[in-house]
Every structure is written in C-alpha cells, then in structure tokens.
Tab-separated table of C-alpha atoms and ligand atoms in Angstrom:
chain	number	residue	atom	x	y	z
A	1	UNK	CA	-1.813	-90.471	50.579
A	2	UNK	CA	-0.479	-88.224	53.483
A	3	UNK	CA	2.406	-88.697	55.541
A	4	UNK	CA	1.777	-87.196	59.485
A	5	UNK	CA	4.028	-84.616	60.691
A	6	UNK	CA	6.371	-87.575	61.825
A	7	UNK	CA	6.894	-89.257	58.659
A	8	UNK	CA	4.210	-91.516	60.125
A	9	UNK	CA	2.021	-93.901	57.794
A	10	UNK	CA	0.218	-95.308	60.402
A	11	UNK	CA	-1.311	-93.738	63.576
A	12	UNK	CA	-3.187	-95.217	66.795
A	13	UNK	CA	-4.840	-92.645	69.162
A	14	UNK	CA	-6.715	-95.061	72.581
A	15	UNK	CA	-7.289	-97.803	70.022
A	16	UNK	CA	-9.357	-100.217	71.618
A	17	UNK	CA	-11.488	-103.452	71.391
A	18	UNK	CA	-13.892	-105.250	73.075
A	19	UNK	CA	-15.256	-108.558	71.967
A	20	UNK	CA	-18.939	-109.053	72.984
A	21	UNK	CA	-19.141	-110.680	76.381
A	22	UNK	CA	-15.274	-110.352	76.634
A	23	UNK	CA	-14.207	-109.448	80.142
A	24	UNK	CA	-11.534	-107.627	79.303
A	25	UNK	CA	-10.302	-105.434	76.184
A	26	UNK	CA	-8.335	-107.418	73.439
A	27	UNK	CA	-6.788	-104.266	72.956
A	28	UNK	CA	-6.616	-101.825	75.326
A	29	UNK	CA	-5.903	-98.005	74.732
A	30	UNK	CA	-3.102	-98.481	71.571
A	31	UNK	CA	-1.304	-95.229	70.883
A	32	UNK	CA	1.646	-95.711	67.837
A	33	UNK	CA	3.199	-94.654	64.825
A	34	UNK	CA	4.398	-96.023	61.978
A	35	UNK	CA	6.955	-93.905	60.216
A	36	UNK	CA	7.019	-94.454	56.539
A	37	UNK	CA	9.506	-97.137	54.725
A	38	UNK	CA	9.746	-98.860	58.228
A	39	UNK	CA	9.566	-102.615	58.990
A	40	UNK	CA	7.610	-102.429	61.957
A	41	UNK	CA	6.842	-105.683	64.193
A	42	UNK	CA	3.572	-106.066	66.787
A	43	UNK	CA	5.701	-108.905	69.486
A	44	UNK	CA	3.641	-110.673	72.104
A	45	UNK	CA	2.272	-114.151	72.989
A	46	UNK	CA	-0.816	-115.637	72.304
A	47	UNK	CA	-4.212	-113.488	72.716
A	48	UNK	CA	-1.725	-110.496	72.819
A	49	UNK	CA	-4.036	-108.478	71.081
A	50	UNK	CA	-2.005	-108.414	67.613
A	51	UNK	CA	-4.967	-109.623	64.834
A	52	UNK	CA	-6.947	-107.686	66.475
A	53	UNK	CA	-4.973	-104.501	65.867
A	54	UNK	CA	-4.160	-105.533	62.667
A	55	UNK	CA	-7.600	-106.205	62.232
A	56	UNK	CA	-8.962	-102.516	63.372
A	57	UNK	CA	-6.059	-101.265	60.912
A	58	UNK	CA	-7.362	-103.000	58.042
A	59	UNK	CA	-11.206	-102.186	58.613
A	60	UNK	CA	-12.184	-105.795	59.312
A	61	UNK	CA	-12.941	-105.035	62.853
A	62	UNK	CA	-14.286	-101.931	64.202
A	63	UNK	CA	-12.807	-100.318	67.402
A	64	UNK	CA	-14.826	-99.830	70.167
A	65	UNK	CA	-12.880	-96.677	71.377
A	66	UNK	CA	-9.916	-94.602	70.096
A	67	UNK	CA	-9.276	-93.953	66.521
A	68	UNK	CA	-6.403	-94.994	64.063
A	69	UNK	CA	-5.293	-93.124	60.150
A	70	UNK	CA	-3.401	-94.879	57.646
A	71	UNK	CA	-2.120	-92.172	55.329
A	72	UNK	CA	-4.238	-89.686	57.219
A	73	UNK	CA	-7.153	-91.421	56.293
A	74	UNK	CA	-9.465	-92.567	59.074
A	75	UNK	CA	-9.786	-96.508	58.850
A	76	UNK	CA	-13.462	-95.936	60.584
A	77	UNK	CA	-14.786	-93.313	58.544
A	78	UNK	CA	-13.547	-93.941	55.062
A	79	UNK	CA	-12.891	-98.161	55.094
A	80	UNK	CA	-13.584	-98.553	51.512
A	81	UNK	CA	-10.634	-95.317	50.937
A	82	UNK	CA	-8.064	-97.479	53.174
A	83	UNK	CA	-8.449	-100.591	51.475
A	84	UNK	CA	-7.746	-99.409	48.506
A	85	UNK	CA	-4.202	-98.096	49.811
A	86	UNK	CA	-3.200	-101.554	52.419
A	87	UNK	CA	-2.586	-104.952	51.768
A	88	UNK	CA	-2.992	-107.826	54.073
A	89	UNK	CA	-1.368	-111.265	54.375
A	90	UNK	CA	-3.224	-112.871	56.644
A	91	UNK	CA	-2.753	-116.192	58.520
A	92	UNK	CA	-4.625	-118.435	56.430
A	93	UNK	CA	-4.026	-119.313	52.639
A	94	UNK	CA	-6.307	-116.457	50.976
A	95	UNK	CA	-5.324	-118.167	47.283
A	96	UNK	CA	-7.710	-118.953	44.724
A	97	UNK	CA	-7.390	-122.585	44.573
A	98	UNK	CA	-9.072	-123.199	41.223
A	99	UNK	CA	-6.688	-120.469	39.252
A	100	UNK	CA	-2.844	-121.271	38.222
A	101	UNK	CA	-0.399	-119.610	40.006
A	102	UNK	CA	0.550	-116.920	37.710
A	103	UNK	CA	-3.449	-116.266	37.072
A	104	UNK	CA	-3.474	-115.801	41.124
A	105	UNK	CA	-1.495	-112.862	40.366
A	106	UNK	CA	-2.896	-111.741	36.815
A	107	UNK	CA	-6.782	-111.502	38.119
A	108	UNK	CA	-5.681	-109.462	41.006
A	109	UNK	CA	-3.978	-106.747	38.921
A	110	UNK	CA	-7.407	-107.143	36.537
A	111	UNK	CA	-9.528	-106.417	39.681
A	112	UNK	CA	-7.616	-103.193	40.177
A	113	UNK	CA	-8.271	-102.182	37.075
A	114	UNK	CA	-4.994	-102.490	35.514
A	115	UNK	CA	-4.924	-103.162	31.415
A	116	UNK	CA	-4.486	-106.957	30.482
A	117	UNK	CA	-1.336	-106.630	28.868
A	118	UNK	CA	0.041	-104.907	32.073
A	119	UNK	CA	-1.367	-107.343	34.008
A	120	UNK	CA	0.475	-109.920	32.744
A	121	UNK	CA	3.648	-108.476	32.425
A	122	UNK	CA	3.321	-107.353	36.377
A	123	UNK	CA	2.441	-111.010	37.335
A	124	UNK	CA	5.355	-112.210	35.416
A	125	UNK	CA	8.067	-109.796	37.009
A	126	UNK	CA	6.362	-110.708	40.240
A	127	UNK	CA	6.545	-114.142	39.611
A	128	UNK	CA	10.362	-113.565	38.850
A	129	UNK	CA	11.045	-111.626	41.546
A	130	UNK	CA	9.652	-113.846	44.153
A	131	UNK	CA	11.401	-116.815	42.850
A	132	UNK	CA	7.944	-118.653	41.505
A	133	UNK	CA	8.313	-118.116	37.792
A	134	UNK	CA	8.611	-121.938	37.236
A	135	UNK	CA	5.611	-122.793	39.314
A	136	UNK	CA	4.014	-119.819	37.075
A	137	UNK	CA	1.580	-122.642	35.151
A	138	UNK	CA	1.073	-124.835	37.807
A	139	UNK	CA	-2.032	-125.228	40.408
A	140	UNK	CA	-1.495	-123.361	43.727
A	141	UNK	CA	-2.030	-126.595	44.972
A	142	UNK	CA	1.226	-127.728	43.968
A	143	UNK	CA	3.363	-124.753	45.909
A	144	UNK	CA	4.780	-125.490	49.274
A	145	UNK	CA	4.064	-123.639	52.602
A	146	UNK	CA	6.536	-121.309	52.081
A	147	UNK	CA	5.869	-120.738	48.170
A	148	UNK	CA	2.186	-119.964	48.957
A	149	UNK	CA	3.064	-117.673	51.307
A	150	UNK	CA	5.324	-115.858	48.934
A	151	UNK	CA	2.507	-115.632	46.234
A	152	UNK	CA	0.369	-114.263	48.916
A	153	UNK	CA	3.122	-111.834	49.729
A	154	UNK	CA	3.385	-110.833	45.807
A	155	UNK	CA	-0.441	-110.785	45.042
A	156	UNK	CA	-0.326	-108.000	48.456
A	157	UNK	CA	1.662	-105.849	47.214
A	158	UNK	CA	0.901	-106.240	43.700
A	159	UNK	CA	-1.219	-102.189	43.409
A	160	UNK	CA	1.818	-100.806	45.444
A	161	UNK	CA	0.003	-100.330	48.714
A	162	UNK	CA	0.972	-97.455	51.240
A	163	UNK	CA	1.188	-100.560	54.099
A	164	UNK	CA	1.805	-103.866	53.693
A	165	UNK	CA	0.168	-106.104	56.520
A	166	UNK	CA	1.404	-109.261	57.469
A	167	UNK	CA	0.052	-111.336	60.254
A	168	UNK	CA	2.690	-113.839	61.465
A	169	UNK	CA	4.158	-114.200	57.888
A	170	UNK	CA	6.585	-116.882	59.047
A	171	UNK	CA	4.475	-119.003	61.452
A	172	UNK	CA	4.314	-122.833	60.538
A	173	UNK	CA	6.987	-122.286	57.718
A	174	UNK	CA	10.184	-124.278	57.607
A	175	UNK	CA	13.395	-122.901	58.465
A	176	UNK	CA	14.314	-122.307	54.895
A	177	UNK	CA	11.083	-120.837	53.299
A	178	UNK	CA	11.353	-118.560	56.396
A	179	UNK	CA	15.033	-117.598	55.247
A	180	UNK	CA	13.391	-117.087	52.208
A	181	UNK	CA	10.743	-114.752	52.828
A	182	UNK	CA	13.312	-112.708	55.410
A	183	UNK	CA	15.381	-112.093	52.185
A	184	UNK	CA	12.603	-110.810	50.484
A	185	UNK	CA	10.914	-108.410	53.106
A	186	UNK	CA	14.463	-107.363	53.271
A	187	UNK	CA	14.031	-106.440	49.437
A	188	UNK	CA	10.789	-104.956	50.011
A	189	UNK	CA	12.251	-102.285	52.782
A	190	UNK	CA	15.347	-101.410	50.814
A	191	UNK	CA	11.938	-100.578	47.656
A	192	UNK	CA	10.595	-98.453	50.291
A	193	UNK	CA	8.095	-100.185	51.088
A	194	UNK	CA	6.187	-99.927	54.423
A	195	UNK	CA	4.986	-102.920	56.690
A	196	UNK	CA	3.782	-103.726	59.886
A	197	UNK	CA	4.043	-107.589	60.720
A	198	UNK	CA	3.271	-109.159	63.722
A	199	UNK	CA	5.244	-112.265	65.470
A	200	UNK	CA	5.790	-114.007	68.599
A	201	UNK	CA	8.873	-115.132	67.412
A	202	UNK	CA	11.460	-112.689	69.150
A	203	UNK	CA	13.932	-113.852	67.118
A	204	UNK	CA	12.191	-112.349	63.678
A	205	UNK	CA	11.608	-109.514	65.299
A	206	UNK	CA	14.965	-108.782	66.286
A	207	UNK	CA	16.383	-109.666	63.168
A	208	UNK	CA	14.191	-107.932	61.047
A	209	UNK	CA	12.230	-104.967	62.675
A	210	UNK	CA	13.240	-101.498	62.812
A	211	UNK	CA	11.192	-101.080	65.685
A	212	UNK	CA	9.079	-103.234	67.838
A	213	UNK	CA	6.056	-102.898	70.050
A	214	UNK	CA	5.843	-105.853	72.778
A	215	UNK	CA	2.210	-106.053	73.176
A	216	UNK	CA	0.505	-108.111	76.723
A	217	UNK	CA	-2.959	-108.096	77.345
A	218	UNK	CA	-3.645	-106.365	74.530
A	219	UNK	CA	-1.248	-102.992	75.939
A	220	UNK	CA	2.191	-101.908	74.630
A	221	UNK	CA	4.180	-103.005	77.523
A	222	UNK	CA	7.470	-101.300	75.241
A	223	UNK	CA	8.282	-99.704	71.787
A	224	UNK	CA	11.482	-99.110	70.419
A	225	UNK	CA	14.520	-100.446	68.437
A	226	UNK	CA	15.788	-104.336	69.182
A	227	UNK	CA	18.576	-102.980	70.413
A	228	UNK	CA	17.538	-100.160	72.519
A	229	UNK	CA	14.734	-102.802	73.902
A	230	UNK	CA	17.809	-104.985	75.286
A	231	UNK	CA	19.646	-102.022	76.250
A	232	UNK	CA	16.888	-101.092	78.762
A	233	UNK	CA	16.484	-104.553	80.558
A	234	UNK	CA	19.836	-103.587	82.002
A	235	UNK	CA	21.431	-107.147	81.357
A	236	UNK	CA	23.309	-107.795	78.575
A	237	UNK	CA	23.677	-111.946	79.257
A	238	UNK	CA	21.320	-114.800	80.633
A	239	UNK	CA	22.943	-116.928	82.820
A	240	UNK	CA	20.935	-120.752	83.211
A	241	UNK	CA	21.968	-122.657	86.027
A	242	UNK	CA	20.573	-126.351	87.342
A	243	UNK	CA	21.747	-127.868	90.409
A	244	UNK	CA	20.306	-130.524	93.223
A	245	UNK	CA	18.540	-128.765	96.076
A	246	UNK	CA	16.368	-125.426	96.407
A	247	UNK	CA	15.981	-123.416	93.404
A	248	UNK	CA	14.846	-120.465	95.491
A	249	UNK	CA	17.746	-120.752	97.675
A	250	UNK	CA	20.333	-121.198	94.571
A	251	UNK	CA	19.008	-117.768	92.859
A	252	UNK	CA	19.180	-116.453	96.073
A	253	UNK	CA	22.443	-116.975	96.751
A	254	UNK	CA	23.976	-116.461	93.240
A	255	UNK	CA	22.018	-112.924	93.438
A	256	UNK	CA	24.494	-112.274	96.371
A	257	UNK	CA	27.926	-113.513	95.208
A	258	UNK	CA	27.648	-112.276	91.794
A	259	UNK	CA	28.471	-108.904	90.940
A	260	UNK	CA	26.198	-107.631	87.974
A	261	UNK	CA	23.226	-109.773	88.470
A	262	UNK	CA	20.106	-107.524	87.987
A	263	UNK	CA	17.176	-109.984	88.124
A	264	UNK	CA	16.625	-113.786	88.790
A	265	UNK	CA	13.940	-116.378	88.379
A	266	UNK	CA	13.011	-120.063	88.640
A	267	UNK	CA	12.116	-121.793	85.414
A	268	UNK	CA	11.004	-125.456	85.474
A	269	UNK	CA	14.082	-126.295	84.356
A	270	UNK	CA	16.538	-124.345	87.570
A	271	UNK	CA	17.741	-120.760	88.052
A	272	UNK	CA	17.989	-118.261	85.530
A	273	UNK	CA	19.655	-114.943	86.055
A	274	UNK	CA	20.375	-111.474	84.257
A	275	UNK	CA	23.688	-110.489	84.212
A	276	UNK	CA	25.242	-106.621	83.335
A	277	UNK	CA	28.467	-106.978	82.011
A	278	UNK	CA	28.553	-110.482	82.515
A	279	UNK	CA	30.054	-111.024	78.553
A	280	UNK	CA	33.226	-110.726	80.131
A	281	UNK	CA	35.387	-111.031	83.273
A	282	UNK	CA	34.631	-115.335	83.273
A	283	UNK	CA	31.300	-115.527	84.419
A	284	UNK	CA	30.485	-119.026	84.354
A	285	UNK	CA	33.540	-120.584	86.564
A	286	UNK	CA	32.217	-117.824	88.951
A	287	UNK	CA	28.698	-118.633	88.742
A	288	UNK	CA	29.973	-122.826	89.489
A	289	UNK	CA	32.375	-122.051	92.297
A	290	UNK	CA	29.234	-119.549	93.956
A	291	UNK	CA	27.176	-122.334	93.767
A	292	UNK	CA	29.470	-125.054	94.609
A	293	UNK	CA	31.092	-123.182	97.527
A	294	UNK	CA	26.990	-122.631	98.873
A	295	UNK	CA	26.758	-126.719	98.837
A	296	UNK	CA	24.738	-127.195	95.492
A	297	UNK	CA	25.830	-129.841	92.509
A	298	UNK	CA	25.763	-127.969	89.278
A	299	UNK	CA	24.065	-130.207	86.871
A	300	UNK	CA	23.822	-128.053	83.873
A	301	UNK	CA	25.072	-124.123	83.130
A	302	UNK	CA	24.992	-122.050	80.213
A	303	UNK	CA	25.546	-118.609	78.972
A	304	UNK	CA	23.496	-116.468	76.478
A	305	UNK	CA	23.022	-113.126	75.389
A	306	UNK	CA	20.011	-111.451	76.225
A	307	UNK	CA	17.171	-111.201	73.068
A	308	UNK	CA	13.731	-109.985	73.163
A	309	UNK	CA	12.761	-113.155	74.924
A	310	UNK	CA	14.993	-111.226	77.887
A	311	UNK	CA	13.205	-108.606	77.402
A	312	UNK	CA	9.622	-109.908	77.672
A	313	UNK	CA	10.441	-111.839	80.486
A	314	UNK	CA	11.137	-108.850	82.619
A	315	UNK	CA	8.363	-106.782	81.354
A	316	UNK	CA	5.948	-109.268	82.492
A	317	UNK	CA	7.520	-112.136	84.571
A	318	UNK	CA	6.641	-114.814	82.148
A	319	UNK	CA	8.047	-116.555	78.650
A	320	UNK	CA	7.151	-115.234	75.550
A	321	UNK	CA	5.911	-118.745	74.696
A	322	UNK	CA	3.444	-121.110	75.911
B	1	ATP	N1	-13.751	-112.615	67.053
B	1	ATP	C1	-13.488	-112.635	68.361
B	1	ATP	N2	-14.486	-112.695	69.272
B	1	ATP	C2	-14.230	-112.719	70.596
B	1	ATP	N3	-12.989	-112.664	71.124
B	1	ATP	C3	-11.946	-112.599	70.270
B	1	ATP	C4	-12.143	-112.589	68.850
B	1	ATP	N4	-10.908	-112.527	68.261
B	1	ATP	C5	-10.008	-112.505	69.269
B	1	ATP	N5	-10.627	-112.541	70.465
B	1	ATP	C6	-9.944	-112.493	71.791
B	1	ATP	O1	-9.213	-111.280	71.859
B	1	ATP	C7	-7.936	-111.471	72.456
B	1	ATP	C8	-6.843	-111.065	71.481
B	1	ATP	O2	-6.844	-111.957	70.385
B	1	ATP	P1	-5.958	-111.764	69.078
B	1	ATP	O3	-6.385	-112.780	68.112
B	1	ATP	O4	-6.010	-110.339	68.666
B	1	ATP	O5	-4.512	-112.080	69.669
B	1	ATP	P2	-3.152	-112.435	68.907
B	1	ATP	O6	-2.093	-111.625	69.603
B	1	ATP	O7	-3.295	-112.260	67.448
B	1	ATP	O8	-2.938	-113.962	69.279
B	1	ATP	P3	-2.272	-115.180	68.400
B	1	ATP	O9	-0.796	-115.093	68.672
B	1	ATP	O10	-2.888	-116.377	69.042
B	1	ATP	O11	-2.632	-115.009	66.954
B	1	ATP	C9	-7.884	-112.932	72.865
B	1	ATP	O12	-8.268	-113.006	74.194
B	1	ATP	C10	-8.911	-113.588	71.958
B	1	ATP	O13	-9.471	-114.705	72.583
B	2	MG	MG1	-3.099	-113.580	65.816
C-alpha cells in the first residue's frame, strides 16, 4: 500500500455522483484527504451525500466524475485491488445468520486465505478483545444491537485493512453499546488503525474525530479539527431565549444590547443567539434584564456552549437534524 506525499490514505480529486434521473448531484465535486492512523468523520444530515461517498470509496458505486485512491490505488480502475485492502461496516446487519458467532469470525479469516488453526486463534482474540468471547458459541441471533455491531466491527478489520469504513456505526444503538463501541474505535486509533466513519450525530463527531468534513448537498461546506470548526463560527456559547411577543423583534433587540452577539435566529421554540465571549462576564441576567427592560416576559433561558450543531447551523441556516 502507498501512503501520498501527505501521509494521506485516502484521496478525493472532483468526486462526484449522479443518480439516474437525479436532479442534482448526491455528491458534488469532493476533494479530501485522509492522513493515515486518523479517525476521520463525514458530518451532515440526511441525503448529505455520505453513503454515497463511502460508497464510491469502497467500489460499490461508480463516480460519475472526479477520481478517488485509497493507498494510491485507484478505486475505479483496480476495484477488486481496493477491496482487498478496506473494510466496510455498513448500516445494515451484514452477519451470517445461520453461523455461530465465533464461526462469523472464523469463515471470514478462511475466505482470506488464512490457515485454520490461525483462523481460529484470530477469531478467538477477536472475540476477546471485543468483549464477545462468551457469546463465542451462541447464534448471532442471540447478540444485541450493539454486540452485532461489534462483531461486524471485528469481522472488518479482521485481514488488517489499510481503511476501516464505517457508515453511521452508532445509529439506532443504545446509549451504552454506543459507549461501548467509542471505547473500542478509541482502541483501534491508538493500533494505528485508519477509519473514516460517517455520522449526523455532532456529538460523535466531536468526541471522537480527528477531523471532520460537514458535508450539505452532497459539498464539503467545512473540514477541519472539532475544535478549530467551533473556533471559526466566532461564538463560543448559544444563548436560547423564549418570551411572549415577537420573536423577530426579541432577536432583534437582544442583537443590539448585547455585546458579543455574532448571529441570531428564530427556532420554533424562541430566539437563539451566538455569543463571543459570552462564557463569562454573567450573560444570562444580561440577556433577562435586555429583554425585560424591551417589554418581553422571559419564559424560558438557557446557556450552552457551542458544538458542531453551532457550527452547522451557521454554515447553512438550518439544524443538523430533521
Ligand atoms: N441508489 C440511489 N439511487 C438514486 N438516488 C440515490 C441513491 N442513493 C442515494 N440517493 C440520493 O442521493 C442523495 C444522497 O444520499 P446518501 O444516501 O448518500 O446520503 P446520506 O448522507 O448517507 O444520508 P443518510 O443520513 O440518510 O444515510 C440523496 O438525495 C438520496 O436520495
Ligand atoms: Mg447514509
């Protein structure tokens, strides 16, 4: 496998695809990197574009335009060459319902040629490592939501691959299993292992990512670290604010008598504002005397910090979700 000049594992050049009859690309023009040993996350909101990407990476779909490499190897030209070095978790249970869990595991390292004594040993320190080794006998049908998912997770990366896929790894999982397989894409990273996962849960990104790409419309709106992504909305708290009367006229006004406010907007729910420096210096008795002293009844306020969610919002005017 090659590495890119940038330490880069992965590399878009105008990726793009159009769906027969589809009036407008599902993915429009990509250019990124993935840098080796980097936990990389795909952010945006439904029909964002990010299976499809993941797709094109992974040879299941073929771009219409543009061109992409994993390992230097062109995912259009040699598809057969790039599967061998990926691995995808996808969003639906890929198992083999009518093998035991630790066969699951000992099949797939028999399908890539590995010996059958190493096979099993593998699927057993898998099994192990992912916390399954007492479901190791048992049906797949017997794991949980979460436990499947971490079998699919060990079965991926099972022949060591170059990139591990995964395509909204946490989505329908309980709070815990999703605890769970944080910790162990934690584990995976610190092995050195690469992956590219998409979300639309801001908060997994943030928390886990090196470095995120918040897709729209199937175009990279922003790409950088968490942090640096909530550095350069220019508001480091959120500010929510409901009161009787005009909404418009509330945001307008608290634009005016607040020092540090750098955006506003009306959610169903009342007022919401960006604040710069608002952390400190007692924002919220400031934000209820404004709005008392302009004639409107505070119902409700609250202070947050600003997350991805932030982020998205003024990149494109509208929540991340639905
Ligand atoms: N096989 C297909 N044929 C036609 N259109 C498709 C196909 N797959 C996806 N699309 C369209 O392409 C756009 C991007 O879809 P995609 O599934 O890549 O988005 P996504 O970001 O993964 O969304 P989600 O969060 O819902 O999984 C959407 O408008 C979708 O309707
Ligand atoms: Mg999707």
């Amino acid at each position: 496998m090659v590495v890119g000049e940038l330490g880069e594992v992965i590399r878009t050049a105008g990726l793009t695809k159009v769906y027969p009859k589809a009036d407008a690309p599902a993915v429009d023009g990509l250019d990124l990197g993935v840098r080796q040993g980097e936990l990389f996350g795909l952010l945006g909101p439904n029909g964002a574009g990010k299976t499809t990407t993941v797709g094109m990476l992974t040879t299941r779909v073929v771009p219409t335009a543009g061109a992409a490499w994993i390992g230097g190897i062109d995912v259009v030209a040699r598809p057969t060459l790039v599967k061998q070095v990926i691995a995808v978790v996808s969003q639906q249970n890929t198992l083999d319902r009518s093998l035991t869990v630790r066969e699951n595991l000992y099949f797939h390292g028999l399908l890539f040629g590995v010996p059958a004594r190493q096979a099993r040993r593998t699927a057993d320190e898998l099994l192990e490592r992912f916390h399954l080794a007492k479901w190791a006998d048992a049906s797949v049908f017997a794991l949980s939501g979460g436990m499947a998912q971490r079998l699919m997770v060990a079965r991926a990366i099972y022949h060591r691959p170059a990139v591990l896929f995964l395509d909204e790894p946490t989505a329908g999982l309980d709070p815990q299993s999703r605890l769970a397989l944080w910790e162990i894409l934690g584990e995976l990273i610190a092995d050195g292992q690469t992956i590219l996962l998409t979300t639309h849960n801001m908060e997994e990104a943030d928390q886990l990512c090196d470095r995120v790409a918040i897709l729209d419309h199937g175009r990279v709106l922003a790409l950088d670290t968490p942090a640096a992504l909530k550095q350069g909305v220019g508001a480091d708290t959120v500010v929510s604010v409901q009161a009787d009367g005009d909404p418009a006229a509330l945001a307008e006004l608290l634009t005016r008598e607040i020092t540090g406010v750098t955006q506003s907007r009306l959610t169903g729910a009342g007022v919401e504002l960006q604040v710069k420096g608002g952390g400190a210096n007692r924002l919220l008795p400031r934000v209820l005397s404004a709005a008392e002293a302009g004639g409107f009844a505070v119902a409700d306020l609250s202070v947050a910090e600003a997350t991805l969610e932030t982020v998205f919002i003024s990149l494109t005017g509208k929540e991340l979700r639905d």
